[in-house]
XYZ file of C-alpha atoms in Angstrom:
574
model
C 153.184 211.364 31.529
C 154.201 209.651 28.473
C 153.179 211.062 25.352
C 153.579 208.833 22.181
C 153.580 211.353 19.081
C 153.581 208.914 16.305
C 154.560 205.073 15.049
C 155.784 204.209 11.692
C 156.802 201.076 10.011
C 157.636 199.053 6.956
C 158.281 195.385 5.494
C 156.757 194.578 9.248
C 154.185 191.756 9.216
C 151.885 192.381 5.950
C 153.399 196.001 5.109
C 155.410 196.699 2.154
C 158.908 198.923 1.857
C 156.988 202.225 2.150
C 156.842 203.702 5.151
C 152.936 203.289 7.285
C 152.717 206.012 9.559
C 149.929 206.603 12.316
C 150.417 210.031 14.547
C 149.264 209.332 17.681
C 147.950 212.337 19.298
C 146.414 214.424 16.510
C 142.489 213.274 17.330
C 140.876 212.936 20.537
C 139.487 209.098 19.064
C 140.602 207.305 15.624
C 138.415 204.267 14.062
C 141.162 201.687 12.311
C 139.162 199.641 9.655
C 139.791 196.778 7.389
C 138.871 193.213 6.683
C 139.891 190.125 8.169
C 143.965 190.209 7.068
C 144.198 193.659 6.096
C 146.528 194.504 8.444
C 144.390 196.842 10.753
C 145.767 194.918 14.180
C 149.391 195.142 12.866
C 149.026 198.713 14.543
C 149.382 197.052 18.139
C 151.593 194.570 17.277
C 153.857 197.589 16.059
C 153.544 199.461 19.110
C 154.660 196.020 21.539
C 157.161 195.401 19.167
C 159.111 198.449 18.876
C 159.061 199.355 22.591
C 159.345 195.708 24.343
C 160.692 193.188 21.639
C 157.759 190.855 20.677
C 154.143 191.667 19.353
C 150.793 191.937 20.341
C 149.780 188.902 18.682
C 151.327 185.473 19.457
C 153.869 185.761 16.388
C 157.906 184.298 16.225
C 159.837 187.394 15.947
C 161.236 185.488 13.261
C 158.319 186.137 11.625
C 157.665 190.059 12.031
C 159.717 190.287 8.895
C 157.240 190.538 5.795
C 157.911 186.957 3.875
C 157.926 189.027 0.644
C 160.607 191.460 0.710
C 162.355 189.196 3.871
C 164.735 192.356 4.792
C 164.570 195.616 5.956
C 161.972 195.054 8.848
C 161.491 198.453 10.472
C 159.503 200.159 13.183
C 160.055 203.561 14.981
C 158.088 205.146 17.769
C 158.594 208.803 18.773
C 157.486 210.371 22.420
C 158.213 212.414 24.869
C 158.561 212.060 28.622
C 159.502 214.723 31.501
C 160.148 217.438 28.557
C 161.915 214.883 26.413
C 162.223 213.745 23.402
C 162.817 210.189 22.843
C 162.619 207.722 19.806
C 163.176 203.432 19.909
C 163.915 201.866 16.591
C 163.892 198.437 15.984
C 163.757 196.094 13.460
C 164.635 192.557 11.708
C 166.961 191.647 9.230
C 169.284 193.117 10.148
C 168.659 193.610 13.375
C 168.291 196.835 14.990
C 167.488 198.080 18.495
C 168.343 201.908 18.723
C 166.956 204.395 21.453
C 167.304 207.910 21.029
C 167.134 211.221 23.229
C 166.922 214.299 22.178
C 168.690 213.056 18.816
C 171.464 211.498 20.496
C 171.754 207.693 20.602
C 171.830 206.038 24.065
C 175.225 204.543 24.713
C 174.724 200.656 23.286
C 177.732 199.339 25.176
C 175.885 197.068 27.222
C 173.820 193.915 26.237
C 170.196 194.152 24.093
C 169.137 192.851 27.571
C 170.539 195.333 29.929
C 169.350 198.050 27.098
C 165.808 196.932 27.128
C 165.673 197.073 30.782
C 166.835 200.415 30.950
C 164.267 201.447 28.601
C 161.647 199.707 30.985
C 163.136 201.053 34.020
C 164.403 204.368 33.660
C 162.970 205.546 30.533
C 159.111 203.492 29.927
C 158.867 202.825 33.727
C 156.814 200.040 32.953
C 156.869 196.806 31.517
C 155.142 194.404 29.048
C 152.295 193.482 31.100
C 151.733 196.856 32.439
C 151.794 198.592 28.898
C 148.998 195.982 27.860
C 146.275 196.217 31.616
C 146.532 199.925 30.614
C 146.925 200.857 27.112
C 145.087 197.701 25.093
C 141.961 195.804 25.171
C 140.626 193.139 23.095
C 142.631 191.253 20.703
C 142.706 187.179 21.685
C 146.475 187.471 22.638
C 145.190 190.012 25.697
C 144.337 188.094 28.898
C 141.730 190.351 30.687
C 143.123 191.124 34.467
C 140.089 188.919 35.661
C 141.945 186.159 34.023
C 144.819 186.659 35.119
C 146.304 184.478 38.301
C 146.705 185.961 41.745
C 150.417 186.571 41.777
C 150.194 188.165 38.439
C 147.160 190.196 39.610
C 149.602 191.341 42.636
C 152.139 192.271 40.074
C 150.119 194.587 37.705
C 148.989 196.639 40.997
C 152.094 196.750 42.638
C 153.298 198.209 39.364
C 150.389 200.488 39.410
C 150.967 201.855 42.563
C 154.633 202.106 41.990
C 155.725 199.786 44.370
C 157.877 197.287 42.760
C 160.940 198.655 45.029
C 159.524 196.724 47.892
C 159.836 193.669 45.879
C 163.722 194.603 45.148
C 163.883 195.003 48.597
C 162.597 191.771 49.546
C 164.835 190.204 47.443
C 167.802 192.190 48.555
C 167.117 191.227 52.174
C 166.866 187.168 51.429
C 170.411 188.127 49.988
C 171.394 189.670 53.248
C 169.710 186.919 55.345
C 171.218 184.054 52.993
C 174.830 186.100 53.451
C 174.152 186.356 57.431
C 173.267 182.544 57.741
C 176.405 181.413 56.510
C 178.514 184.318 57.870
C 177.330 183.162 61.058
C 177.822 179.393 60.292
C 181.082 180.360 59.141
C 181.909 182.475 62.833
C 180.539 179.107 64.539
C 182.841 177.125 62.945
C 185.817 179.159 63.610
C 184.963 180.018 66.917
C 184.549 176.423 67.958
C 187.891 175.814 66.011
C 189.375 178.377 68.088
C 188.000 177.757 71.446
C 189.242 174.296 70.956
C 192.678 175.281 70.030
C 192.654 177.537 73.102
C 191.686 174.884 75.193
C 194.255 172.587 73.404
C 197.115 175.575 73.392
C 196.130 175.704 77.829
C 196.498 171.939 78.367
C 199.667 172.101 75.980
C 201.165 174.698 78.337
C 200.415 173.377 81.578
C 201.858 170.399 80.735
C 205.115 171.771 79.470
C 204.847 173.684 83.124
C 204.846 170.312 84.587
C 207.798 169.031 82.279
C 205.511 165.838 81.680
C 207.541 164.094 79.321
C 204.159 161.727 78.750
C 203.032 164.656 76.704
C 205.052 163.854 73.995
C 203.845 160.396 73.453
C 200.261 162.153 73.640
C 200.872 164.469 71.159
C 201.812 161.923 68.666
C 199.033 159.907 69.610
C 196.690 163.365 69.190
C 198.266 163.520 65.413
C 197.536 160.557 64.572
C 194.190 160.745 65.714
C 193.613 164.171 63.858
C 194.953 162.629 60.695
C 192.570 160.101 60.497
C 190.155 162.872 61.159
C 191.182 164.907 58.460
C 191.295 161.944 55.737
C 187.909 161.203 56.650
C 186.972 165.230 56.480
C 188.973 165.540 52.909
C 186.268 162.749 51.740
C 183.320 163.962 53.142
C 184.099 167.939 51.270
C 184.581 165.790 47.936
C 181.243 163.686 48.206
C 179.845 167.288 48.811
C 181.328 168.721 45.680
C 180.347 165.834 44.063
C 176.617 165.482 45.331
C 176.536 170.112 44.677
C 178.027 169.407 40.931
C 175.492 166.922 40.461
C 172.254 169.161 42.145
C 173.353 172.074 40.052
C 173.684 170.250 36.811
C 169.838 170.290 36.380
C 167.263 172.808 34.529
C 166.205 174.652 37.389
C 164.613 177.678 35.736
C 160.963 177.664 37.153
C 160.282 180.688 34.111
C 158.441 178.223 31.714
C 156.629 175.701 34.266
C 155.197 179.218 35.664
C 154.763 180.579 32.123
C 152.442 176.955 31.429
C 150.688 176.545 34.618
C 149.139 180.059 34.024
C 148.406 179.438 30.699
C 146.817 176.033 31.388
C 144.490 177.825 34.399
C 143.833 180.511 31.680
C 142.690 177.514 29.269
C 140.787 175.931 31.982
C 138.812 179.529 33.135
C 137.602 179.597 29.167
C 136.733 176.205 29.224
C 134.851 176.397 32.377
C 132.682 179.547 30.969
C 132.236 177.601 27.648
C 130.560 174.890 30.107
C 128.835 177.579 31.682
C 127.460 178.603 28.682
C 126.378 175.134 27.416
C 124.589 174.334 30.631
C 122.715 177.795 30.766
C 121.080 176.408 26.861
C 120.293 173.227 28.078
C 118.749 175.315 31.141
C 116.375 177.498 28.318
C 115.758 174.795 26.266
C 114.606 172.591 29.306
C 112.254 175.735 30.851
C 111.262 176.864 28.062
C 108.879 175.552 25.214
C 108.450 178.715 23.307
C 111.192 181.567 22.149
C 110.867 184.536 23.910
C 111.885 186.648 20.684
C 109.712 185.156 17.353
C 107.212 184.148 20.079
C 107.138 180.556 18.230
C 106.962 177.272 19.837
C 109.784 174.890 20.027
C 109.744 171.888 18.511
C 110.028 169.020 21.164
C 112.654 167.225 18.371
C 114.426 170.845 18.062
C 114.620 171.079 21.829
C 115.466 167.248 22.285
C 118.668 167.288 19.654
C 119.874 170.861 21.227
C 119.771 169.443 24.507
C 121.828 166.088 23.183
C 123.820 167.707 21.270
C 124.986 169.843 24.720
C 125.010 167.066 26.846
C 127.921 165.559 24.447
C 129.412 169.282 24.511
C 129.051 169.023 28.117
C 130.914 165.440 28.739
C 133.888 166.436 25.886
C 134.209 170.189 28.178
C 134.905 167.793 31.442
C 137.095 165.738 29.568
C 139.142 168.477 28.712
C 138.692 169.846 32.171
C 139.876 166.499 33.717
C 143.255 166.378 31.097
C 143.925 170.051 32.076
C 143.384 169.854 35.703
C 146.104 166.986 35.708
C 148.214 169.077 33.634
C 147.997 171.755 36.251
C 148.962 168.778 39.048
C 152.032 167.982 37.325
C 153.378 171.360 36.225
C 152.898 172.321 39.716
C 154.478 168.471 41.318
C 157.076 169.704 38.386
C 157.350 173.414 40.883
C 157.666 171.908 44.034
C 160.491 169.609 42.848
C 162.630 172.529 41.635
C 161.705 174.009 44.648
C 163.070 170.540 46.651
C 166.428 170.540 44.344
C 167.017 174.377 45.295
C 166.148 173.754 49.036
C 168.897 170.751 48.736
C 171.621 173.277 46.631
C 171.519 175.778 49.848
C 171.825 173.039 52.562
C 174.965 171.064 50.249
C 176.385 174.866 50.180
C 176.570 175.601 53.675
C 177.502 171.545 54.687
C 180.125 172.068 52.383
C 181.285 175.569 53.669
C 180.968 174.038 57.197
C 183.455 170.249 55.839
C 186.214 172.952 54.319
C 186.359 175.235 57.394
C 186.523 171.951 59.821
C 188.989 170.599 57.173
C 191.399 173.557 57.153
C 190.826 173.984 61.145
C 192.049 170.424 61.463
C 195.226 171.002 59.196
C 196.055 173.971 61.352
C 195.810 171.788 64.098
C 197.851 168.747 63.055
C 200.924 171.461 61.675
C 200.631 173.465 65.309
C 201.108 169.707 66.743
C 203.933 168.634 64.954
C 205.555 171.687 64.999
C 205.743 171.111 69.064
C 206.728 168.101 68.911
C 209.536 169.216 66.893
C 210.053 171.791 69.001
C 209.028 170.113 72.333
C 213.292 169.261 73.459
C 213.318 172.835 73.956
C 210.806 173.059 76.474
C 211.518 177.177 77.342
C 211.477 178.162 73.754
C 208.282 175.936 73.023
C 206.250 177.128 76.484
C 206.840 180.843 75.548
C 205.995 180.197 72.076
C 202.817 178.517 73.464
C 201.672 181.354 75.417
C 202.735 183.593 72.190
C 200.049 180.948 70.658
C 197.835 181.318 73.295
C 197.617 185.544 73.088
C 196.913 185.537 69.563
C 194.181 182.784 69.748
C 192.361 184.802 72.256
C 192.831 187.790 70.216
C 190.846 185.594 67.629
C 188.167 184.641 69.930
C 187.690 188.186 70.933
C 187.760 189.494 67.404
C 184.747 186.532 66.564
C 182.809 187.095 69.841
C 182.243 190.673 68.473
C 181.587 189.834 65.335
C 179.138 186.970 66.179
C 177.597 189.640 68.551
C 177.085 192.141 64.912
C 175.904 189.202 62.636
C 173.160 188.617 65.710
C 172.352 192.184 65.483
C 172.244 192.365 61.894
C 170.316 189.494 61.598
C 167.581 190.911 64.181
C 167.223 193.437 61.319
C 167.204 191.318 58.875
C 164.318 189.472 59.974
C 162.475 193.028 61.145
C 162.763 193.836 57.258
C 162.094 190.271 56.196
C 158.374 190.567 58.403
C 157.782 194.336 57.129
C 158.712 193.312 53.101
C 156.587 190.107 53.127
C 153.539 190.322 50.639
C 151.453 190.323 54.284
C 153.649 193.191 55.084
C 154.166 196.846 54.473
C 153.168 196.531 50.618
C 149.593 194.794 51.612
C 149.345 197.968 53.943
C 149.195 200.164 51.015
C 147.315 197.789 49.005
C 144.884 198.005 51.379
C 144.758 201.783 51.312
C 144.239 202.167 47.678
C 141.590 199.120 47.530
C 138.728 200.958 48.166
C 139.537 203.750 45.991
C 140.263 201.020 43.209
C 136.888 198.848 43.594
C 134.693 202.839 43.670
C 136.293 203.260 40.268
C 135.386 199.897 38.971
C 131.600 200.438 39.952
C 131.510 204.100 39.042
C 132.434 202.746 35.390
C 130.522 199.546 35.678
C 127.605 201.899 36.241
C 128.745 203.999 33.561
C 128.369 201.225 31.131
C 124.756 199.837 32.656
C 126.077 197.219 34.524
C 124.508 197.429 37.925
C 126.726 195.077 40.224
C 128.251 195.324 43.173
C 132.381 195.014 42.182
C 135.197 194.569 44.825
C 138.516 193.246 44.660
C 139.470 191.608 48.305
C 143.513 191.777 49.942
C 144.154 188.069 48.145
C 142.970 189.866 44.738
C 139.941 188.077 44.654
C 137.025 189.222 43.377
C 133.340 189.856 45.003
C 131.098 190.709 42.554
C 126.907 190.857 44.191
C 123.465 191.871 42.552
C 121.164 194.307 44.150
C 119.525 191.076 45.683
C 122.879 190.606 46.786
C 123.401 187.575 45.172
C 127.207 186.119 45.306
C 128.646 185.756 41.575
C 132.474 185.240 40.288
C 133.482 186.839 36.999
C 132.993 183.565 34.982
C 129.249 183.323 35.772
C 128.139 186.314 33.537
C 127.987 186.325 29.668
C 130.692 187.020 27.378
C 129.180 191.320 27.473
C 129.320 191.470 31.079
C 132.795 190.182 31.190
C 133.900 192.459 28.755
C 131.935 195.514 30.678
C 134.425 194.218 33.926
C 137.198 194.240 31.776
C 136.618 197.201 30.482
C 135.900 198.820 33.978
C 138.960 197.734 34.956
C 140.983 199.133 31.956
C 139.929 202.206 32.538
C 140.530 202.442 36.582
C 143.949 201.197 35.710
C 144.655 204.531 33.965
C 142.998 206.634 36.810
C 145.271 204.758 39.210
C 148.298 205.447 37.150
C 147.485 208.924 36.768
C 146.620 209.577 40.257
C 150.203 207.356 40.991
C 151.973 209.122 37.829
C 153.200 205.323 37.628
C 152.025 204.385 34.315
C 150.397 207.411 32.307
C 150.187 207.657 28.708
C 148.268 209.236 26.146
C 147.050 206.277 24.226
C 144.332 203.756 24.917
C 143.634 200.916 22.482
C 140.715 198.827 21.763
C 140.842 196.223 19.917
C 137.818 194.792 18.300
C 135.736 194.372 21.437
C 132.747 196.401 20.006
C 132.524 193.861 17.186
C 131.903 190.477 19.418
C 130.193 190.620 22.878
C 128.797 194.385 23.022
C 125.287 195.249 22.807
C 123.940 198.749 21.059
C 123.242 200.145 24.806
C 126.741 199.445 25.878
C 128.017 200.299 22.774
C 126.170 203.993 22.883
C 128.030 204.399 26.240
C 131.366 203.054 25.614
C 131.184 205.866 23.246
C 130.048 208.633 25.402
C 132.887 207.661 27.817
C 135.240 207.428 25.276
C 134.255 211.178 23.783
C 134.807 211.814 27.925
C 138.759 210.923 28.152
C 139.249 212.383 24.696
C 138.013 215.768 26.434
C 140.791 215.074 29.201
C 143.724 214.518 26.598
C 143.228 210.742 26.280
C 144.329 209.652 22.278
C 142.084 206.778 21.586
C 142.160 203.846 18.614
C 139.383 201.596 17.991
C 139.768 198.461 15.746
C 136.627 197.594 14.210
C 134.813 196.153 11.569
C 131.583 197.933 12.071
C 130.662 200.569 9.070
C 127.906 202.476 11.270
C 130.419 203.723 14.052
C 132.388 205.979 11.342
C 130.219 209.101 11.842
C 131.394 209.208 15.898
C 135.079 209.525 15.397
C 136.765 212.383 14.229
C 138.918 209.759 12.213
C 138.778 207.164 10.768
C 141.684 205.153 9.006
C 141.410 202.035 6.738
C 143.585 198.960 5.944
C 143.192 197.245 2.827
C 145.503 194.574 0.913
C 147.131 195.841 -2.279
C 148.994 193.539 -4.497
C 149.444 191.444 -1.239
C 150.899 194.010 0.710
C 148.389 196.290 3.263
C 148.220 199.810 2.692
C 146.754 202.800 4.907
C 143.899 205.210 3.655
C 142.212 207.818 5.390
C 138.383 207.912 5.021
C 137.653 210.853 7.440
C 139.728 213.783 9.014
C-alpha cells in the first residue's frame, strides 16, 4: 500500500512563494473550502502534477507557474511504499523532476521519460488514469468510468487486476511472430536459391562428365540471361526503397486521432443526456398541468413557451449530434487509413527483403557461372571443384531444412501464445472471474447510497443496469444524482479491487465538489456515513466543497481564500 504523508507547494497555479502544505494522513476525512478561484482544487492539480507531469485540471504546464512571481514553481509529495520512504519533486522554471528514496536521489541518467516511467512502473505501479478511477472524483476534467470507451474501460481493469503483463506479452509475441514471418520468408528464399543452385551445380557436373563442349556456349547464354535478370531485380529493390521511403514519410502516430475520437464520443454521451434531459421537460410539461411541489396550476402560455423553447433546444442538440457523429466518421476513416499505410509498410518490408535476397542469390549465381567458364578448359580441376560446390551447397540445404523445421515449430508456439494472449483469451478468463465479484460491490454500494438497481458490467464492459420491475436502462437514462451514485459506486469498488489485488492501494480518496451539484440531502447523509466507514479502515479522505453546513462532520476542515491575489490556507477546525 501506498501511503502519501503530505504535499506541499509554492508559486504553483494561484499560490504565492510561501510554502502550502496539506499532510495527508493526519484525519480520517478533511473538508477543503473556498470560493470560486480561491484555490481549493489546486490541491488535486498538485497531487497529478507532482507525481505524473500535468494537472488535474485541463491547464498548459506552461501555465502551472503562478503569472505573478513567473519562477520558482514548486511541488513535493512525500510517501512511503513497502517500508520506504520516497519523495518526487517537481517544478517549473526552472525545471525540476527529482525522486528520492530514503534521502538518496534516484540516478537521473536516463531521459525525464524513461524516469517517469520508472516511477509509474516500479515505484507508483500505476499510471495517470489509474491514479484518477481510484483516488479522485468530481472535478469537470474527471471522465466518470461509465464514460469512458470500451478499450479504455478494459485498460483501467486490467490495471486493477494487475494484469497489464499480458498486454506486454501480447505485444512481445506480434514481435516474435513479425520476426518468424520474415525469418521464414527469408529461409524460403534461400532455400529455393539453394536448391536451384544445387540443381544448377548437378546439371553443371554431369555435363562436364560428358565433356559436352555445348555447355560452354550454354553457360554464356545462362549469364546473359541472369544478367538481364538481375538488372531488372536491381530496379524492382529501388522502386521498393523508393515506394517504403515514401510510406514511411507520413504522420502515422494514431495517439491523437485516438486521443479525439474518445473525446468526441465523450462530447456526444453529454450531449445525448442533455437531450435526454430536455425531452423528459417537454414530457412533464406535456402530462402535467399542475406542479407537483407549490401544487399551482400551469399556465397553458408558461407550458406552451417551455415546451418551444425545448423543441429549439431539442433540434440545436441533434445538430450538434449530427456534426459530432461525422466527426467521429472521419477520425475513425482517418484510423483505418493509418491502419492501411502500416498494413502497406509491412508488406513493402518483406517484398523488399524478399527483391535483395533474390538480387544477391542471382549475383552469386552469375560470379559461380563465369567463374566456370573461366575455369571450364580445365575440365578435371573445374568438375572436382563442382562437386566441392556441390558438398557445401547441400551442407546449406541441410543447415536451412532444420532451421525451416525450428521457425515451423516456433511459430506453432507463437500462434498457441498469440490465441491464449488475445483480449478473448487468457486475460478475459480472469476478467471473467473477478466480474461477479466486481458488479456485487457496485450494488452493495449502490444500495448503500439508496439506489435500488440492478448493476452489472458484461465481458465487452458493457453495462446492464435493471429496476426491480426489471426494466432495461443504460447509464445515460438516469438523472445527473443517479449517475453520480454509479460513479461513485464504482469509485469505491475500484479501491476494494485494488486492495483485494494490492494493485493500486493508497491511502487517499478525493472528492471533488460532487456534493455541491447533483446530490440530494438523503444521499448526501449516506455518502457521509460511508465515508466515516473507510476512515475507520485507514482510508484519508478530502472533500472539496462549498457547502457551510457539512463543517460539523469532518474532523477538519481547511479553507482557501485569495490574499492580495495570491491564495492562502487556513484551518477552521482540528
Amino acid at each position: 500500500m501506498i501511503t502519501f504523508h503530505n504535499v506541499r507547494w509554492r508559486n504553483f497555479l494561484s499560490a504565492g512563494n510561501q510554502w502550502t502544505e496539506i499532510s495527508l494522513d493526519t484525519h480520517k476525512n478533511t473538508l477543503i473550502m473556498g470560493h470560486n478561484g480561491a484555490g481549493k482544487s489546486t490541491f488535486l492539480d498538485a497531487l497529478t502534477f507532482c507525481l505524473f507531469g500535468k494537472p488535474f485540471r485541463k491547464v498548459n504546464k506552461g501555465n502551472v507557474v503562478n503569472s505573478i512571481n513567473n519562477k520558482n514553481c514548486v511541488v513535493e509529495i512525500e510517501f512511503t511504499h513497502s517500508n520506504r520512504k520516497y519523495k518526487v519533486v517537481r517544478g517549473a522554471k526552472p525545471n525540476i523532476f527529482e525522486i528520492y528514496c530514503e534521502g538518496k536521489m534516484i540516478n537521473q541518467d536516463a531521459a525525464t521519460k524513461d524516469y517517469q516511467e520508472h516511477l509509474e512502473k516500479h515505484i507508483l505501479r500505476m499510471n495517470y488514469k489509474s491514479f484518477t478511477q481510484v483516488v479522485i472524483l468530481g472535478s469537470a476534467s474527471f471522465v466518470p468510468f461509465m464514460q469512458l470507451s470500451a478499450n479504455d474501460r478494459r485498460a483501467v481493469i486490467e490495471d486493477l487486476l494487475d494484469i497489464q503483463i499480458f498486454t506486454a506479452m501480447s505485444n512481445v509475441v506480434k514481435n516474435r511472430l513479425q520476426m518468424n514471418k520474415e525469418g521464414l520468408e527469408k529461409n524460403r528464399v534461400l532455400l529455393t536459391s539453394k536448391t536451384e543452385n544445387k540443381s544448377y551445380i548437378e546439371r553443371t557436373l554431369a555435363s562436364l562428365r560428358a565433356n559436352n563442349e555445348e555447355k560452354l556456349d550454354e553457360l554464356k547464354v545462362k549469364k546473359d540471361e541472369l544478367t538481364q535478370e538481375s538488372i531488372k531485380q536491381e530496379c524492382v529493390v529501388e522502386n521498393l526503397k523508393i515506394d517504403f521511403e515514401k510510406a514511411t514519410d507520413q504522420d502515422l502516430d494514431l495517439s491523437p486521432l485516438k486521443s479525439k475520437h474518445s473525446k468526441l464520443v465523450g462530447f456526444k454521451a453529454k450531449m445525448e443526456g442533455n437531450r435526454e434531459r430536455v425531452l423528459k421537460e417537454n414530457f412533464f410539461y406535456r402530462d402535467n398541468d399542475t406542479c407537483p411541489t407549490c401544487k399551482q396550476d400551469i399556465s397553458h402560455d408558461h407550458k406552451f413557451n417551455a415546451m418551444t423553447d425545448n423543441d429549439k433546444k431539442i433540434a440545436e442538440i441533434d445538430g450538434g449530434l449530427n456534426k459530432i457523429e461525422e466527426q467521429i466518421n472521419s477520425v475513425l476513416s482517418e484510423i483505418e487509413h493509418i491502419d492501411e499505410v502500416l498494413q502497406n509498410i509491412n508488406k513493402i518490408k518483406l517484398d523488399l527483403s524478399s527483391a535483395k535476397a533474390t538480387y544477391n542469390n542471382t549475383a552469386n549465381n552469375i560470379r559461380q557461372i563465369v567463374e566456370q567458364i573461366e575455369s571450364f578448359s580445365t575440365s578435371d580441376k573445374t568438375t572436382q571443384e563442382s562437386e566441392r560446390q556441390l558438398q557445401v551447397v547441400q551442407h546449406d540445404i541441410s543447415t536451412l531444412e532444420e532451421e525451416k523445421k525450428a521457425l515451423l515449430d516456433d511459430r506453432q508456439y507463437v500462434d498457441l501464445a498469440t490465441t491464449l494472449l488475445k483480449d478473448g483469451g487468457i486475460k478475459t478468463r480472469i476478467i471473467k472471474q473477478y466480474l461477479p465479484i466486481i458488479n456485487k460491490h457496485i450494488n452493495k454500494y449502490l444500495a448503500k447510497l439508496g439506489f435500488f438497481v440492478n448493476f452489472n458490467i458484461n465481458e465487452s464492459f458493457e453495462e446492464i443496469i435493471k429496476s426491480r420491475h426489471r426494466d432495461e436502462f443504460s447509464y445515460n437514462n438516469f438523472s445527473e444524482g443517479e449517475k453520480l451514485r454509479i460513479d461513485l459506486a464504482i469509485l469505491l469498488t475500484w479501491r476494494q479491487i485494488a486492495k483485494m489485488k494490492n494493485s493500486v492501494n493508497v491511502n487517499i480518496l478525493v472528492f471533488d465538489e460532487i456534493l455541491d451539484r447533483a446530490m440530494d440531502a438523503t444521499g448526501i447523509d449516506e455518502f457521509i456515513k460511508i465515508m466515516w466507514d473507510m476512515g475507520d479502515k485507514g482510508t484519508n479522505i478530502f472533500v472539496i466543497s462549498h457547502k457551510d453546513i457539512m463543517v460539523d462532520r469532518f474532523q477538519r476542515t481547511l479553507r482557501f481564500e485569495k490574499v492580495k491575489n495570491f491564495s492562502v490556507l487556513t484551518n477552521d477546525k482540528e
